[in-house]
Amino acid sequence: MFNLYNIIRPNVQRMKAYSSARDEFSGTASIWLDANENPYPSDYNRYPDPQQREVKRLLAEIKGISPDNIFLGNGSDEAIDLLFRAFCEPGKDKVLLFSPTYGMYKVCAALNDVGILEAPLTADFQLDVAKALAICEAEKPKMIFICSPNNPTGNLIPQDQILSLAHTFPGLVVVDEAYIDFTPEGSMLPLLTANSKLPTAHSPLPTKNLVILQTFSKAWGLAGIRLGMAFASKEIIAIFNKIKPPYNVNQLTQKVAIQKLQAADELRGKVDEIVSERKKLIQHLSPLEQVIRIFPSDANFLLIQFQNPRHVFERMKEKGIILRDRSQAVPGCLRITVGTPAENESLIQALSQLENRPFTLSPQLQERRARIHRQTHETDILIELNLDRRDQHEFSTGLGFFDHMLEQISKHGNIGLKVQVKGDLHIDEHHTIEDTALALGQAFLEALGSKKGISRYGFLLPMDDALAQVALDFGGRPWIVWEADFHREKIGGMPTEMFYHFFKSFSDTAKCNLNIKAEGQNEHHKIEAIFKAFARAIRMAVAKTGDDSIPSTKGSL
Ligand code: PMP
């Protein structure tokens, strides 16, 4: 059961808020000598209203909610930061995110020393509610962040999915609706109040643990004034107010916001134009050969998977068109904001011209990557592999020793590798290790593509107290030779019989020959040497030769 007082940080609960001069007296007077301001009149010599009453009054009318349910901050980024500071104990508490998503949740968590639990979105970027609930049950996060429509994927998350989480989860569910005005689906705001116009089977009552974030930076066209909104129960809003800096929204911002709110009916026209331009971009960009896929969007941007995103990014930059490279978050993807009709026209033209030009991308800019999401009843595996960029390396298989071995592959293979596995470890380690190897092999197969320009072979003989030899050929046929005996049943919780199985499974799906031999006394050294040698062999085999041909007399691999 959700109880706000179980999740608020005890120091926040105990502390007394700062009370500013303008909080203590806000009536009318002729002489103000209470705030150490400069007495000589100018437009700005007085502090602004710390509670932004007029902005909230106008906003409350538009949103159909009471001003007491509204917090205003220096962008919704301020609300995100305050949530961490109000509810998460540094070094102890955790939050759950659905990746890929907006980067500030992670940044604020890191800044506040709060643990991050990540549940990958499904292949079509939706929530896996059952999995999220299982993580909540096991790890007890304080807050769940859901971005809907999600940045950078662009899709809306259905309300009933969010509600089914909110109704079971005993912490806060934060729904970031920064892009909500670009979708025909309504906001979740009505669910905050008792007189909800949208009672659902799930929600006849206000949802007490819901915090909804919105912003003036997107549909309202006011990113420059830095004004964000959080909507929640009066009790939660009171906590925001208790810990916020006294004058967090300046007078210029309040003034512009009031003008815009008074002319709120102008908003719809601009938003409709952006939505129809979004459609136009989809129509014109979909047929381009460079474009692999445009993901459905409910926002003012498109996530587009390109044959070669780096090439597109660089060529557009040369033309003065700046796109956002999100390929670290979703392989192969750039995020493109919908511009004015003229800007979109220029973009369409520039991208179409690119099609007519020979593919001149220098080999250094072409990245070979793959994202594999493999789901069975036994395991759920997400692998992101980048053979040309090392900056991503993350491992969570539930088996510490296995993570350590995978880390060897990334480090010594000089490749970017992210492996997230939720496996049936309560049964044993078998499926987790085998399926990871299968998915990893598949990732190599996909990332290597035609295998043009690769060295193809790799081998190494590193020596420790152990001697390990791994010879490898990405030649298109699976084969394994394994000559390595282990005399212990397990090393670091990993069954030694699974080592052979790991490499066999990898060779099956990567379609490579592996010839592995090892000898030595120390079992830990022996297997670590094998993984390191394997990594070095990969590094040699995937290295680019600089010659763009297929390394086979057959002409294909
Ligand atoms: N949430 C999401 C999903 C965003 O994409 C952004 C900004 N890009 C924000 C919040 C922050 O918005 P603000 O300008 O209000 O700080």
XYZ file of C-alpha atoms and ligand atoms in Angstrom:
573
model
C 0.000 0.000 0.000
C 1.234 3.459 -0.858
C 1.819 5.712 2.113
C 3.627 8.964 1.382
C 5.106 9.079 4.856
C 6.804 5.720 4.315
C 8.747 6.995 1.353
C 9.631 10.594 2.184
C 13.221 10.975 3.404
C 13.184 11.340 7.187
C 15.375 14.488 7.109
C 12.949 16.117 4.656
C 10.041 15.150 6.870
C 11.771 16.621 9.941
C 13.215 19.809 8.437
C 11.627 23.222 8.588
C 11.262 24.958 5.223
C 12.869 28.344 4.579
C 10.292 31.024 4.870
C 10.992 33.991 2.627
C 9.875 37.551 3.231
C 7.359 37.210 0.409
C 6.002 33.976 1.864
C 5.348 35.652 5.194
C 3.616 38.718 3.859
C 1.943 38.848 0.497
C -0.885 41.357 0.910
C -0.899 44.967 -0.246
C 1.309 47.553 1.381
C 2.882 50.858 0.449
C 6.341 50.410 1.904
C 8.246 47.166 1.554
C 11.236 47.017 3.864
C 11.204 43.291 4.539
C 13.412 41.658 1.887
C 16.600 43.732 1.626
C 15.710 44.703 -1.924
C 16.925 47.867 -3.614
C 14.152 50.436 -2.972
C 14.598 52.374 -6.230
C 11.872 51.272 -8.598
C 12.689 49.447 -11.792
C 10.716 46.639 -13.380
C 12.729 44.094 -11.474
C 13.788 45.438 -8.074
C 11.335 43.210 -6.165
C 11.529 39.463 -5.599
C 9.014 37.435 -7.606
C 6.039 35.629 -6.105
C 7.627 32.511 -4.542
C 4.420 30.519 -5.079
C 3.720 31.816 -8.648
C 0.048 32.246 -7.721
C -1.162 33.953 -10.880
C 0.572 31.452 -13.183
C -0.915 28.590 -11.185
C -4.389 30.147 -11.161
C -4.470 30.380 -14.963
C -2.862 26.982 -15.425
C -5.281 25.366 -12.968
C -8.223 26.585 -15.053
C -6.778 25.204 -18.258
C -5.822 21.869 -16.734
C -9.029 21.445 -14.700
C -7.135 20.908 -11.473
C -6.642 22.861 -8.247
C -3.590 25.183 -7.881
C -2.700 23.124 -4.801
C -1.968 20.194 -7.104
C 0.613 22.169 -9.083
C 4.327 22.709 -8.579
C 6.262 24.983 -10.937
C 10.002 24.769 -11.382
C 12.974 25.860 -13.413
C 12.097 23.417 -16.200
C 10.658 20.011 -15.418
C 14.289 19.061 -14.853
C 14.014 20.872 -11.505
C 11.004 18.740 -10.546
C 12.940 15.575 -11.441
C 15.842 16.642 -9.246
C 13.566 17.566 -6.324
C 11.858 14.165 -6.504
C 15.202 12.472 -5.915
C 16.071 14.822 -3.093
C 12.721 14.450 -1.379
C 12.278 10.707 -1.596
C 15.586 8.907 -2.124
C 18.166 8.306 0.549
C 21.657 8.673 -1.056
C 23.692 5.478 -1.080
C 20.654 3.412 -0.146
C 17.549 3.872 -2.270
C 16.914 2.899 -5.891
C 14.674 3.938 -8.752
C 13.376 1.952 -11.707
C 13.732 3.264 -15.276
C 12.571 1.803 -18.572
C 15.431 2.129 -20.998
C 16.030 3.701 -23.416
C 14.535 6.873 -22.002
C 15.210 10.515 -21.139
C 18.741 10.881 -19.796
C 18.119 13.207 -16.853
C 16.565 10.513 -14.656
C 19.901 8.677 -14.643
C 21.894 11.872 -14.224
C 19.825 12.968 -11.211
C 20.039 9.482 -9.734
C 23.827 9.490 -10.130
C 24.124 13.000 -8.717
C 22.126 11.990 -5.657
C 23.946 8.651 -5.308
C 20.722 6.742 -5.905
C 20.797 3.247 -7.447
C 19.412 2.743 -10.951
C 17.426 -0.353 -11.882
C 16.779 -0.646 -15.590
C 14.041 -2.647 -17.264
C 14.452 -2.617 -21.044
C 11.394 -1.568 -23.013
C 10.077 -4.366 -25.222
C 11.013 -4.550 -28.925
C 8.188 -2.108 -29.737
C 9.201 0.119 -26.824
C 6.385 -0.810 -24.452
C 6.535 -1.692 -20.750
C 6.883 -5.249 -19.605
C 4.650 -4.755 -16.563
C 5.118 -8.237 -15.117
C 8.872 -7.881 -15.267
C 8.763 -4.398 -13.748
C 6.631 -5.679 -10.874
C 9.060 -8.534 -10.298
C 11.953 -6.050 -10.112
C 9.938 -3.898 -7.692
C 9.194 -6.902 -5.530
C 12.858 -7.950 -5.410
C 14.601 -4.578 -5.273
C 12.044 -2.241 -3.651
C 12.747 0.947 -5.606
C 11.307 4.196 -4.252
C 10.176 5.615 -7.594
C 9.409 4.428 -11.108
C 9.940 6.829 -14.018
C 7.812 6.387 -17.128
C 8.199 8.794 -19.990
C 5.086 8.930 -22.180
C 5.433 9.725 -25.033
C 8.910 8.405 -24.483
C 12.076 10.258 -25.409
C 13.892 9.143 -27.584
C 11.545 6.454 -28.950
C 8.555 8.774 -29.476
C 5.761 6.339 -28.528
C 3.001 6.721 -25.997
C 2.770 4.196 -23.163
C -0.853 3.065 -22.667
C -2.470 4.453 -19.532
C -3.782 1.103 -18.356
C -0.222 -0.271 -18.320
C 0.935 2.632 -16.198
C -2.054 2.278 -13.903
C -1.546 -1.417 -13.399
C 1.912 -0.535 -12.093
C 0.704 2.420 -10.035
C -1.976 0.378 -8.315
C 0.392 -2.300 -7.047
C 3.584 -0.354 -6.520
C 3.961 1.158 -3.033
C 6.262 4.017 -4.156
C 5.848 6.955 -6.522
C 5.071 6.524 -10.209
C 6.384 9.527 -12.106
C 4.882 9.953 -15.563
C 6.820 12.423 -17.665
C 4.365 13.906 -20.170
C 6.761 16.451 -21.710
C 5.402 15.569 -25.197
C 1.773 14.796 -24.306
C 0.312 17.708 -26.300
C 1.417 16.124 -29.580
C -0.807 13.078 -29.185
C -4.554 12.729 -29.446
C -4.497 10.548 -26.316
C -5.193 12.560 -23.205
C -2.921 13.168 -20.332
C -3.212 11.174 -17.110
C -4.002 14.364 -15.210
C -7.697 13.552 -14.587
C -6.593 10.535 -12.606
C -5.089 12.760 -9.954
C -8.345 14.212 -8.727
C -11.345 12.597 -7.098
C -13.816 14.100 -9.565
C -11.991 12.376 -12.379
C -13.789 12.624 -15.691
C -11.964 9.509 -16.775
C -12.772 6.849 -14.220
C -11.488 3.534 -15.505
C -12.047 0.017 -14.277
C -8.725 0.404 -12.503
C -9.210 3.826 -11.150
C -12.428 4.971 -9.573
C -10.383 6.969 -7.044
C -7.561 9.475 -7.404
C -4.227 7.788 -7.854
C -2.319 9.032 -4.834
C 1.140 7.872 -5.890
C 1.110 9.488 -9.313
C 3.329 12.465 -10.169
C 2.815 13.913 -13.646
C 5.455 16.112 -15.226
C 4.788 18.514 -18.064
C 6.735 21.428 -19.494
C 6.393 24.753 -21.258
C 9.471 23.841 -23.339
C 7.789 21.790 -26.085
C 4.221 22.445 -27.305
C 4.072 25.837 -25.558
C 7.212 26.906 -27.439
C 8.859 28.416 -24.352
C 12.038 26.377 -23.788
C 13.920 29.634 -23.207
C 11.949 30.726 -20.140
C 12.636 27.454 -18.265
C 9.291 26.566 -16.780
C 8.195 23.064 -15.918
C 5.194 21.633 -14.104
C 4.620 18.785 -11.713
C 1.064 17.725 -10.869
C 0.392 15.511 -7.877
C -1.611 15.199 -4.670
C -1.587 18.270 -2.405
C 0.585 16.377 0.058
C 3.271 15.651 -2.535
C 3.149 19.226 -3.857
C 3.626 20.484 -0.284
C 6.860 18.475 -0.119
C 8.093 20.011 -3.386
C 7.344 23.463 -1.956
C 9.099 22.665 1.279
C 12.430 21.872 -0.378
C 12.478 24.101 -3.456
C 14.735 27.190 -3.554
C 12.546 30.110 -2.383
C 12.329 32.039 -5.660
C 12.878 29.210 -8.120
C 10.762 30.739 -10.917
C 11.891 34.230 -11.784
C 9.693 37.215 -12.499
C 10.427 37.391 -16.248
C 9.427 33.765 -16.631
C 6.228 34.256 -14.668
C 5.344 37.296 -16.758
C 5.811 35.514 -20.096
C 3.972 32.427 -18.831
C 0.991 34.551 -17.766
C 0.824 36.177 -21.234
C 0.976 32.802 -22.967
C -1.606 31.227 -20.672
C -3.974 34.096 -21.351
C -3.626 33.331 -25.071
C -3.734 29.552 -24.625
C -6.179 29.020 -27.503
C -3.344 29.897 -29.936
C -1.449 26.814 -28.829
C -3.585 24.234 -30.650
C -2.938 25.666 -34.144
C 0.852 25.428 -33.795
C 0.666 21.941 -32.317
C -1.621 20.754 -35.136
C 0.857 22.133 -37.665
C 3.740 20.268 -36.036
C 1.697 17.050 -36.048
C 0.843 17.432 -39.734
C 4.502 18.213 -40.530
C 5.430 15.048 -38.652
C 3.193 13.105 -41.041
C 4.761 14.856 -44.025
C 8.282 13.963 -42.862
C 7.283 10.308 -42.438
C 5.808 10.248 -45.960
C 8.876 11.772 -47.596
C 11.586 10.047 -45.601
C 10.181 6.494 -45.524
C 11.001 5.729 -49.198
C 14.655 6.786 -48.896
C 17.104 3.949 -49.245
C 19.140 5.149 -46.263
C 16.100 4.873 -44.022
C 15.595 1.431 -42.530
C 12.713 2.308 -40.260
C 10.824 5.258 -38.843
C 9.407 4.418 -35.444
C 5.809 5.498 -34.771
C 5.779 8.855 -33.011
C 3.336 10.592 -30.690
C 5.802 13.431 -30.101
C 7.364 16.363 -31.988
C 10.276 14.251 -33.167
C 10.967 11.079 -35.096
C 13.322 8.273 -34.191
C 14.746 6.975 -37.447
C 16.965 3.981 -38.015
C 19.407 4.593 -40.860
C 21.660 2.263 -42.833
C 24.488 4.425 -41.700
C 23.547 6.987 -39.080
C 27.044 8.434 -38.703
C 27.208 9.137 -42.414
C 23.804 10.832 -42.382
C 24.669 12.808 -39.261
C 27.968 14.085 -40.676
C 26.558 14.972 -44.118
C 23.628 16.859 -42.563
C 26.008 18.687 -40.248
C 28.021 19.828 -43.282
C 24.798 21.355 -44.576
C 24.145 23.098 -41.267
C 21.365 20.706 -40.230
C 21.986 19.331 -36.765
C 20.367 16.049 -35.779
C 20.656 14.139 -32.513
C 22.662 10.939 -32.599
C 20.828 8.478 -30.340
C 22.613 5.405 -31.664
C 24.008 4.724 -28.205
C 20.442 4.401 -26.925
C 18.872 2.655 -29.932
C 21.369 1.197 -32.404
C 21.452 2.871 -35.791
C 19.097 5.674 -34.794
C 19.063 9.418 -35.113
C 16.391 11.575 -33.488
C 15.020 14.351 -35.643
C 12.871 17.169 -34.283
C 9.983 18.311 -36.474
C 10.850 21.825 -37.640
C 8.954 24.531 -39.498
C 7.582 23.567 -42.938
C 10.587 25.292 -44.581
C 13.092 23.577 -42.295
C 11.500 20.196 -42.930
C 11.594 20.835 -46.661
C 15.331 21.545 -46.439
C 15.860 18.375 -44.448
C 13.920 16.257 -46.952
C 15.901 17.742 -49.836
C 19.242 17.292 -48.120
C 18.485 13.673 -47.255
C 17.192 12.923 -50.760
C 20.340 14.385 -52.336
C 22.374 12.099 -50.129
C 20.728 9.169 -51.881
C 22.060 10.253 -55.251
C 25.615 10.519 -54.061
C 27.885 7.492 -54.004
C 28.414 6.138 -50.575
C 31.584 7.966 -49.596
C 31.689 7.366 -45.896
C 35.203 6.738 -44.682
C 35.560 3.285 -43.147
C 36.322 4.840 -39.730
C 32.842 6.351 -39.615
C 30.958 3.160 -40.418
C 29.928 1.439 -37.243
C 29.170 -2.255 -37.135
C 26.581 -2.918 -34.494
C 23.713 -5.096 -33.458
C 20.972 -5.055 -30.864
C 19.551 -8.455 -30.030
C 16.579 -8.944 -27.754
C 16.067 -12.663 -27.198
C 13.120 -13.726 -25.065
C 12.051 -17.217 -24.087
C 10.235 -18.614 -21.056
C 13.647 -19.235 -19.539
C 15.615 -16.092 -20.276
C 15.198 -12.502 -21.372
C 18.370 -11.160 -22.926
C 19.286 -7.789 -24.313
C 22.640 -7.484 -26.069
C 24.027 -4.360 -27.659
C 27.255 -4.817 -29.553
C 29.356 -2.192 -31.271
C 32.533 -3.450 -32.910
C 33.746 0.073 -33.572
C 33.034 1.959 -30.398
C 34.240 0.939 -27.006
C 32.432 3.413 -24.810
C 29.596 1.155 -23.736
C 30.260 -1.745 -21.422
C 27.667 -2.974 -18.953
C 26.995 -6.466 -17.735
C 24.233 -7.826 -15.558
C 23.616 -11.519 -15.979
C 22.951 -12.266 -12.322
C 26.216 -14.255 -12.230
C 29.126 -12.153 -11.014
C 31.803 -14.385 -12.470
C 30.074 -14.556 -15.849
C 29.823 -10.728 -15.889
C 33.553 -10.630 -15.227
C 34.227 -12.954 -18.186
C 31.987 -10.910 -20.496
C 33.833 -7.825 -19.371
C 37.049 -9.487 -20.595
C 35.476 -9.856 -24.031
C 34.630 -6.160 -24.146
C 37.890 -4.896 -22.653
C 40.341 -7.097 -24.531
C 38.225 -7.310 -27.668
C 38.180 -3.489 -27.673
C 34.455 -3.490 -28.445
C 31.313 -1.931 -26.977
C 29.205 -4.574 -25.284
C 26.134 -4.381 -23.104
C 24.610 -7.605 -21.812
C 21.483 -7.584 -19.655
C 20.068 -10.954 -18.714
C 17.145 -11.971 -16.575
C 17.430 -15.739 -16.460
C 15.871 -18.555 -14.493
C 18.774 -18.738 -12.057
C 16.454 -20.205 -9.447
C 16.652 -23.388 -11.556
C 20.361 -23.190 -12.382
C 22.891 -21.252 -14.471
C 22.516 -23.329 -17.628
C 19.922 -21.377 -19.622
C 21.385 -18.008 -18.663
C 24.867 -18.896 -19.921
C 23.803 -20.846 -23.001
C 21.229 -18.311 -24.193
C 23.602 -15.394 -23.612
C 26.179 -17.123 -25.798
C 23.550 -17.746 -28.510
C 22.446 -14.121 -28.476
C 26.032 -12.893 -28.411
C 26.947 -15.052 -31.410
C 23.916 -13.728 -33.263
C 24.968 -10.166 -32.424
C 28.410 -10.776 -33.968
C 26.851 -12.336 -37.051
C 24.569 -9.313 -37.529
C 27.188 -6.691 -36.723
C 29.710 -8.194 -39.148
C 27.115 -8.151 -41.951
C 28.722 -8.962 -45.317
C 32.147 -9.214 -43.580
C 33.625 -6.918 -46.192
C 37.009 -5.562 -45.211
C 37.544 -7.617 -42.047
C 40.662 -9.562 -41.157
C 38.501 -12.680 -40.633
C 41.022 -14.699 -38.561
C 42.369 -14.213 -35.099
C 44.465 -16.168 -32.655
C 46.576 -15.621 -29.579
C 48.738 -17.451 -27.094
C 48.707 -15.422 -23.886
C 50.608 -16.916 -21.004
C 49.961 -16.618 -17.330
C 50.619 -19.544 -15.073
C 48.195 -20.899 -17.620
C 48.570 -21.139 -21.351
C 45.489 -20.429 -23.449
C 45.124 -20.517 -27.172
C 42.067 -19.372 -29.060
C 42.038 -19.480 -32.829
C 39.002 -18.045 -34.562
C 37.610 -17.766 -38.065
C 34.489 -15.743 -38.849
C 34.245 -17.781 -42.029
C 30.518 -18.515 -41.936
C 30.606 -22.101 -40.611
C 30.232 -23.198 -36.995
C 32.825 -25.567 -35.552
C 34.387 -25.970 -32.154
C 37.482 -27.745 -30.905
C 37.795 -27.651 -27.114
C 40.763 -28.970 -25.213
C 40.538 -27.539 -21.726
C 39.928 -29.593 -18.604
C 38.672 -28.183 -15.364
C 38.985 -30.028 -12.090
C 36.619 -27.941 -10.020
C 32.859 -28.155 -10.475
C 32.340 -24.405 -10.258
C 34.381 -21.226 -10.473
C 32.804 -18.134 -8.915
C 29.361 -19.740 -9.036
C 29.711 -20.635 -12.721
C 29.675 -24.381 -13.521
C 32.874 -25.257 -15.400
C 30.962 -27.564 -17.750
C 29.213 -24.416 -19.015
C 32.468 -22.954 -20.393
C 32.532 -25.381 -23.312
C 28.816 -24.873 -23.745
C 29.197 -21.090 -23.892
C 31.770 -21.195 -26.698
C 29.924 -23.941 -28.579
C 26.692 -21.909 -28.515
C 28.564 -18.773 -29.590
C 30.193 -20.565 -32.520
C 26.789 -21.967 -33.570
C 25.106 -18.586 -33.917
C 28.114 -16.440 -34.874
C 28.872 -19.125 -37.509
C 32.559 -19.112 -36.659
C 35.263 -21.720 -36.116
C 36.680 -21.747 -32.617
C 39.691 -23.777 -31.636
C 40.363 -23.464 -27.928
C 43.109 -25.065 -25.878
C 44.249 -24.320 -22.351
C 46.492 -25.798 -19.722
C 47.697 -24.686 -16.305
C 47.161 -25.135 -12.581
C 45.013 -22.286 -11.417
C 41.438 -22.833 -12.606
C 40.444 -19.174 -12.349
C 43.491 -18.088 -14.383
C 42.849 -20.760 -16.976
C 39.306 -19.684 -17.794
C 40.108 -16.000 -17.541
C 42.995 -16.543 -19.964
C 40.593 -18.306 -22.357
C 38.136 -15.386 -22.282
C 40.967 -12.882 -22.741
C 42.459 -14.859 -25.620
C 38.989 -15.171 -27.143
C 38.610 -11.390 -26.869
C 41.998 -10.769 -28.513
C 41.120 -13.224 -31.266
C 37.860 -11.346 -31.881
C 39.728 -8.053 -31.892
C 42.097 -9.312 -34.561
C 39.382 -10.930 -36.647
C 36.996 -7.967 -36.757
C 39.795 -5.447 -37.375
C 39.383 -3.609 -40.658
C 42.063 -4.212 -43.244
C 41.423 -0.980 -45.104
C 40.618 -2.994 -48.224
C 36.896 -3.214 -48.797
C 36.816 -6.741 -50.202
C 35.411 -9.946 -48.753
C 38.268 -11.964 -47.256
C 37.595 -15.140 -49.220
C 38.392 -16.440 -52.697
C 34.787 -17.587 -52.803
C 33.666 -13.949 -52.900
C 31.179 -14.424 -50.065
C 31.246 -15.578 -46.480
N 11.277 15.293 -19.908
C 11.548 14.911 -21.147
C 11.043 13.601 -21.617
C 12.307 15.719 -21.992
O 12.586 15.294 -23.233
C 12.784 16.950 -21.513
C 13.629 17.889 -22.335
N 14.147 17.444 -23.487
C 12.470 17.308 -20.207
C 11.712 16.461 -19.434
C 12.965 18.575 -19.585
O 12.232 19.632 -19.965
P 12.391 21.070 -19.343
O 12.816 21.921 -20.471
O 11.050 21.405 -18.814
O 13.430 21.007 -18.241
